[in-house]
Coordinates of C-alpha atoms in Angstrom, one line a residue:
M1 CA 47.5 -10.5 40.5
I2 CA 44.5 -9.0 42.3
S3 CA 46.9 -8.4 45.4
A4 CA 49.4 -6.6 43.2
I5 CA 46.5 -4.5 41.6
I6 CA 45.2 -3.4 45.3
R7 CA 48.4 -2.5 46.4
L8 CA 49.1 -0.4 43.5
A9 CA 45.8 1.4 43.9
L10 CA 46.7 1.8 47.5
R11 CA 50.0 3.5 46.7
W12 CA 48.5 5.7 43.9
R13 CA 45.5 6.5 45.8
G14 CA 45.3 10.1 44.2
A15 CA 45.8 8.9 40.5
V16 CA 43.1 6.2 41.1
L17 CA 40.6 8.8 42.5
A18 CA 41.5 11.3 39.6
V19 CA 41.0 8.5 37.1
T20 CA 37.6 7.3 38.8
A21 CA 36.1 11.1 38.8
V22 CA 37.1 11.4 35.2
L23 CA 35.5 8.0 34.1
A24 CA 32.2 9.1 36.4
A25 CA 32.2 12.6 35.0
I26 CA 32.3 10.9 31.2
G27 CA 29.4 8.3 32.0
A28 CA 27.3 10.9 33.5
W29 CA 27.6 13.0 30.2
N30 CA 26.8 9.9 28.1
L31 CA 23.9 9.1 30.2
A32 CA 22.6 12.7 29.6
H33 CA 23.1 12.4 25.9
L34 CA 22.2 8.8 25.3
P35 CA 19.4 8.2 22.7
I36 CA 16.7 5.9 24.6
D37 CA 14.2 3.8 22.8
A38 CA 11.5 2.5 25.0
V39 CA 11.0 -0.2 22.6
P40 CA 14.2 -1.1 20.5
D41 CA 13.7 -1.9 16.9
I42 CA 15.2 -5.3 16.6
T43 CA 14.0 -6.0 13.2
N44 CA 16.3 -7.3 10.5
N45 CA 17.4 -5.3 7.5
Q46 CA 14.5 -5.7 5.5
V47 CA 12.5 -4.3 2.7
Q48 CA 8.8 -4.6 1.8
V49 CA 7.0 -4.6 -1.5
I50 CA 3.2 -4.1 -1.2
T51 CA 0.8 -4.4 -4.1
I52 CA -2.8 -3.6 -3.5
S53 CA -5.3 -5.0 -6.1
P54 CA -9.0 -5.1 -5.0
A55 CA -10.4 -7.0 -7.6
L56 CA -8.2 -10.3 -7.3
G57 CA -8.6 -13.2 -5.0
A58 CA -5.8 -14.8 -3.2
P59 CA -5.0 -17.5 -5.8
D60 CA -5.0 -14.8 -8.3
V61 CA -2.7 -12.6 -6.4
E62 CA -0.2 -15.1 -5.7
R63 CA -0.2 -16.2 -9.4
L64 CA 0.0 -12.9 -11.1
I65 CA 1.6 -10.5 -8.7
T66 CA 3.4 -12.2 -5.7
F67 CA 5.2 -14.9 -7.8
P68 CA 6.6 -12.4 -10.6
I69 CA 7.8 -10.0 -8.1
G70 CA 9.5 -12.5 -6.0
Q71 CA 10.9 -14.0 -9.1
A72 CA 12.7 -10.8 -10.3
C73 CA 13.8 -9.9 -6.7
S74 CA 15.4 -13.3 -6.0
N75 CA 18.8 -12.8 -7.2
I76 CA 19.7 -9.3 -5.7
P77 CA 23.2 -9.6 -4.1
G78 CA 23.1 -10.0 -0.2
L79 CA 19.4 -11.1 0.0
I80 CA 19.0 -13.9 2.8
E81 CA 15.4 -14.6 3.1
L82 CA 12.5 -13.8 0.8
R83 CA 8.8 -14.4 2.2
S84 CA 5.6 -13.4 0.9
F85 CA 1.9 -13.8 1.7
S86 CA -1.4 -13.3 -0.8
R87 CA -4.7 -12.5 0.5
F88 CA -7.8 -11.0 -1.0
G89 CA -6.6 -8.0 -2.8
L90 CA -3.2 -7.5 -1.2
S91 CA 0.2 -9.0 -1.9
V92 CA 3.1 -8.3 0.5
I93 CA 6.5 -9.5 0.0
T94 CA 9.4 -9.1 2.5
L95 CA 13.0 -9.2 1.3
V96 CA 15.5 -9.7 4.3
F97 CA 19.1 -8.5 3.4
D98 CA 22.6 -9.0 5.1
D99 CA 23.3 -6.4 8.0
D100 CA 26.1 -5.2 5.7
I101 CA 24.0 -4.3 3.0
D102 CA 23.0 -0.6 3.0
T103 CA 19.1 -0.2 3.1
Y104 CA 18.9 2.4 0.3
W105 CA 21.1 0.3 -2.0
A106 CA 18.9 -2.8 -1.5
R107 CA 15.7 -0.5 -2.1
Q108 CA 17.3 1.0 -5.2
Q109 CA 18.1 -2.7 -6.4
I110 CA 14.4 -3.5 -6.0
S111 CA 12.9 -0.6 -7.5
E112 CA 14.9 -1.3 -10.6
R113 CA 13.7 -5.0 -10.9
L114 CA 10.1 -3.5 -9.9
A115 CA 10.3 -1.0 -13.1
T116 CA 10.4 -4.0 -15.4
V117 CA 8.1 -6.2 -13.3
R118 CA 5.4 -3.7 -13.6
L119 CA 5.4 -4.0 -17.6
Q120 CA 4.8 -7.6 -17.2
L121 CA 1.8 -7.7 -15.0
P122 CA -1.5 -7.7 -16.5
P123 CA -3.6 -4.5 -16.6
G124 CA -5.7 -3.7 -13.5
T125 CA -3.6 -6.1 -11.0
G126 CA -2.4 -3.2 -9.0
I127 CA 1.3 -1.3 -8.9
P128 CA 3.8 -2.8 -6.9
E129 CA 5.2 -0.1 -4.1
L130 CA 7.9 0.0 -1.5
A131 CA 6.8 0.2 2.0
P132 CA 8.3 3.4 3.9
V133 CA 11.7 2.9 5.6
T134 CA 10.6 1.5 9.0
T135 CA 9.1 -1.4 10.5
G136 CA 6.2 -2.4 12.6
L137 CA 8.3 -1.6 15.6
G138 CA 9.2 2.1 14.4
E139 CA 5.8 3.2 15.6
I140 CA 6.8 6.1 18.0
Y141 CA 3.6 7.9 18.7
Q142 CA -0.3 7.5 18.3
Y143 CA -2.7 10.5 18.2
V144 CA -6.6 10.8 17.9
V145 CA -8.2 13.6 15.8
R146 CA -11.3 14.4 17.5
P147 CA -13.9 17.6 18.1
K148 CA -13.6 19.5 21.5
P149 CA -16.4 18.7 23.7
G150 CA -19.4 20.4 22.8
Y151 CA -18.5 20.4 18.9
E152 CA -19.2 16.7 18.1
S153 CA -22.3 17.5 16.0
R154 CA -20.1 19.8 13.6
Y155 CA -17.7 16.9 12.2
T156 CA -18.5 13.8 11.0
L157 CA -16.4 10.7 10.8
A158 CA -15.8 11.5 7.4
D159 CA -14.8 15.1 8.1
L160 CA -12.2 13.8 10.8
R161 CA -10.8 11.5 8.2
T162 CA -10.3 14.2 5.7
I163 CA -8.9 16.3 8.1
Q164 CA -6.4 13.8 9.1
D165 CA -5.4 12.7 5.6
W166 CA -5.2 16.2 4.1
I167 CA -3.9 18.6 6.9
V168 CA -2.5 16.7 9.8
R169 CA -0.8 14.0 8.1
R170 CA 0.6 16.2 5.3
Q171 CA 2.4 18.4 7.8
L172 CA 3.6 15.5 10.0
L173 CA 5.5 14.1 6.7
G174 CA 7.7 17.2 6.8
T175 CA 8.9 16.5 10.3
P176 CA 12.9 15.1 10.1
G177 CA 13.1 11.5 11.0
V178 CA 9.1 10.5 10.2
A179 CA 8.9 8.0 7.5
D180 CA 5.3 7.8 7.5
V181 CA 2.0 8.3 9.0
A182 CA -0.6 5.7 8.8
S183 CA -4.1 6.7 9.2
F184 CA -6.9 4.5 10.9
G185 CA -10.4 4.9 11.5
G186 CA -13.2 7.3 10.2
L187 CA -14.8 7.1 6.8
L188 CA -12.5 7.5 3.9
K189 CA -14.6 9.9 1.5
Q190 CA -15.3 8.7 -2.1
Y191 CA -17.7 9.3 -5.0
E192 CA -19.7 6.6 -5.8
V193 CA -21.4 5.7 -9.2
V194 CA -24.1 3.3 -8.4
I195 CA -25.0 1.6 -11.6
E196 CA -28.8 0.6 -12.1
P197 CA -28.8 -2.4 -14.3
D198 CA -32.4 -1.9 -15.7
R199 CA -31.5 1.6 -17.1
L200 CA -28.1 0.2 -18.6
A201 CA -30.0 -2.5 -20.6
S202 CA -32.8 -0.2 -21.8
L203 CA -30.4 2.4 -23.0
G204 CA -27.8 -0.1 -24.6
V205 CA -24.8 0.9 -22.2
T206 CA -22.6 -1.4 -20.6
I207 CA -20.7 -0.9 -17.4
S208 CA -17.3 -0.9 -19.0
D209 CA -18.7 2.0 -21.2
V210 CA -19.6 3.9 -18.1
A211 CA -16.2 3.5 -16.4
S212 CA -14.2 4.5 -19.8
A213 CA -16.3 7.5 -20.1
I214 CA -15.8 8.7 -16.4
E215 CA -11.9 8.0 -16.9
R216 CA -11.7 9.9 -20.2
N217 CA -13.5 12.8 -18.9
S218 CA -11.3 13.8 -16.0
S219 CA -8.1 15.2 -17.2
N220 CA -6.9 18.6 -17.9
A221 CA -5.2 19.2 -21.5
G222 CA -2.6 21.5 -22.4
G223 CA -2.2 23.3 -25.7
A224 CA 0.3 25.7 -27.6
Y225 CA 0.1 29.4 -27.3
I226 CA -1.0 32.3 -29.3
E227 CA 1.1 35.4 -29.5
R228 CA -0.5 38.8 -29.4
G229 CA 2.4 41.3 -29.8
P230 CA 4.3 41.5 -26.5
T231 CA 2.1 39.1 -24.7
V232 CA 1.7 35.3 -25.0
S233 CA -1.9 33.6 -24.3
F234 CA -1.2 29.8 -23.1
I235 CA -4.0 27.4 -24.3
R236 CA -5.3 24.8 -21.9
T237 CA -8.6 22.9 -21.2
E238 CA -9.6 22.1 -17.6
G239 CA -11.3 19.0 -17.2
F240 CA -11.1 17.6 -13.9
L241 CA -14.1 16.6 -12.2
G242 CA -14.9 18.7 -9.2
S243 CA -18.5 18.0 -7.9
I244 CA -21.2 15.4 -8.2
T245 CA -22.9 17.4 -11.0
D246 CA -19.7 17.2 -12.9
I247 CA -20.0 13.4 -12.9
E248 CA -23.5 13.1 -13.7
N249 CA -23.3 15.2 -16.9
I250 CA -20.5 13.1 -18.4
P251 CA -21.7 11.8 -21.7
I252 CA -21.8 8.1 -22.9
T253 CA -22.2 6.9 -26.4
N254 CA -24.6 4.0 -26.6
A255 CA -24.1 1.2 -29.3
Q256 CA -26.9 3.1 -31.4
G257 CA -24.6 6.2 -31.3
F258 CA -26.8 8.2 -29.2
P259 CA -25.4 10.3 -26.4
V260 CA -26.4 9.2 -22.9
L261 CA -25.5 10.8 -19.5
V262 CA -24.2 9.2 -16.4
K263 CA -27.2 10.5 -14.5
D264 CA -29.4 8.5 -16.6
V265 CA -28.0 5.1 -16.1
A266 CA -26.6 5.5 -12.4
T267 CA -26.8 7.5 -9.0
V268 CA -23.8 9.8 -8.3
R269 CA -23.4 10.1 -4.6
I270 CA -20.7 10.8 -1.9
G271 CA -20.1 7.6 0.3
S272 CA -17.2 5.9 2.1
A273 CA -14.5 3.1 1.6
I274 CA -15.5 -0.2 3.1
R275 CA -14.7 -0.3 7.0
Y276 CA -12.9 -3.5 8.2
G277 CA -12.4 -2.1 11.8
A278 CA -12.8 0.8 14.0
M279 CA -10.6 2.8 16.4
C280 CA -11.8 3.8 19.7
Y281 CA -10.9 6.5 22.2
H282 CA -11.1 5.3 25.6
D283 CA -14.8 4.6 26.0
R284 CA -16.1 7.4 23.7
G285 CA -16.4 5.6 20.4

């Protein structure tokens, strides 16, 4: 068999050389246009459901969040494996589907079941959400937001994190092919209301009263409209909190019916979320 192929190739040298040249040209073209991935994503066809509940411990997260969600999603067609873990304040459920199942169809099925499960979860336990359409091996680029040499004193860690979350991240999310941008490091800015128990007790106010007052007093409301000849004036109220002073002047009604301000029972300040780690750039912190 091999001898016959060799004799045929020697007899038709021109045709063999032409076919070889064509195959080489096709191979060179495909090599130039081949999408190369340094780290191929070998993850199976999976969807993750993430629920953040900072106030619950691991046993409560498993009993109140992970188990109901896993039970509701266990009968989706094409589901191969369902695994989960529950930690303090965090529930992560991974649903692995058959390779023939479309990822977006699977996410739609899970979303429909989560809409029902959200109504069954106890209040304050968190909202289940789908993870982005990517995996741990889908990270393609890392970058650092830092001030130029000589301007380090002008930007704090909170400023850099704010620039990352509100400017850089939002622009990158509009890039085609980018599923999500994960932010690490820095100080996540937040407004803190530090309750002073002695003042609460003396003025007859509870912590739940303070929390309810702040929640009720941070919203806009819309009304109807008033016609004035050819013009129309729309009625609306602006109640979103915009500064520390706005939070301090929120009224609270104590048990005796007397008004008390937030600043009378607490100290309002700008702080940061608890840091569980840090990001370093070379040896510069």
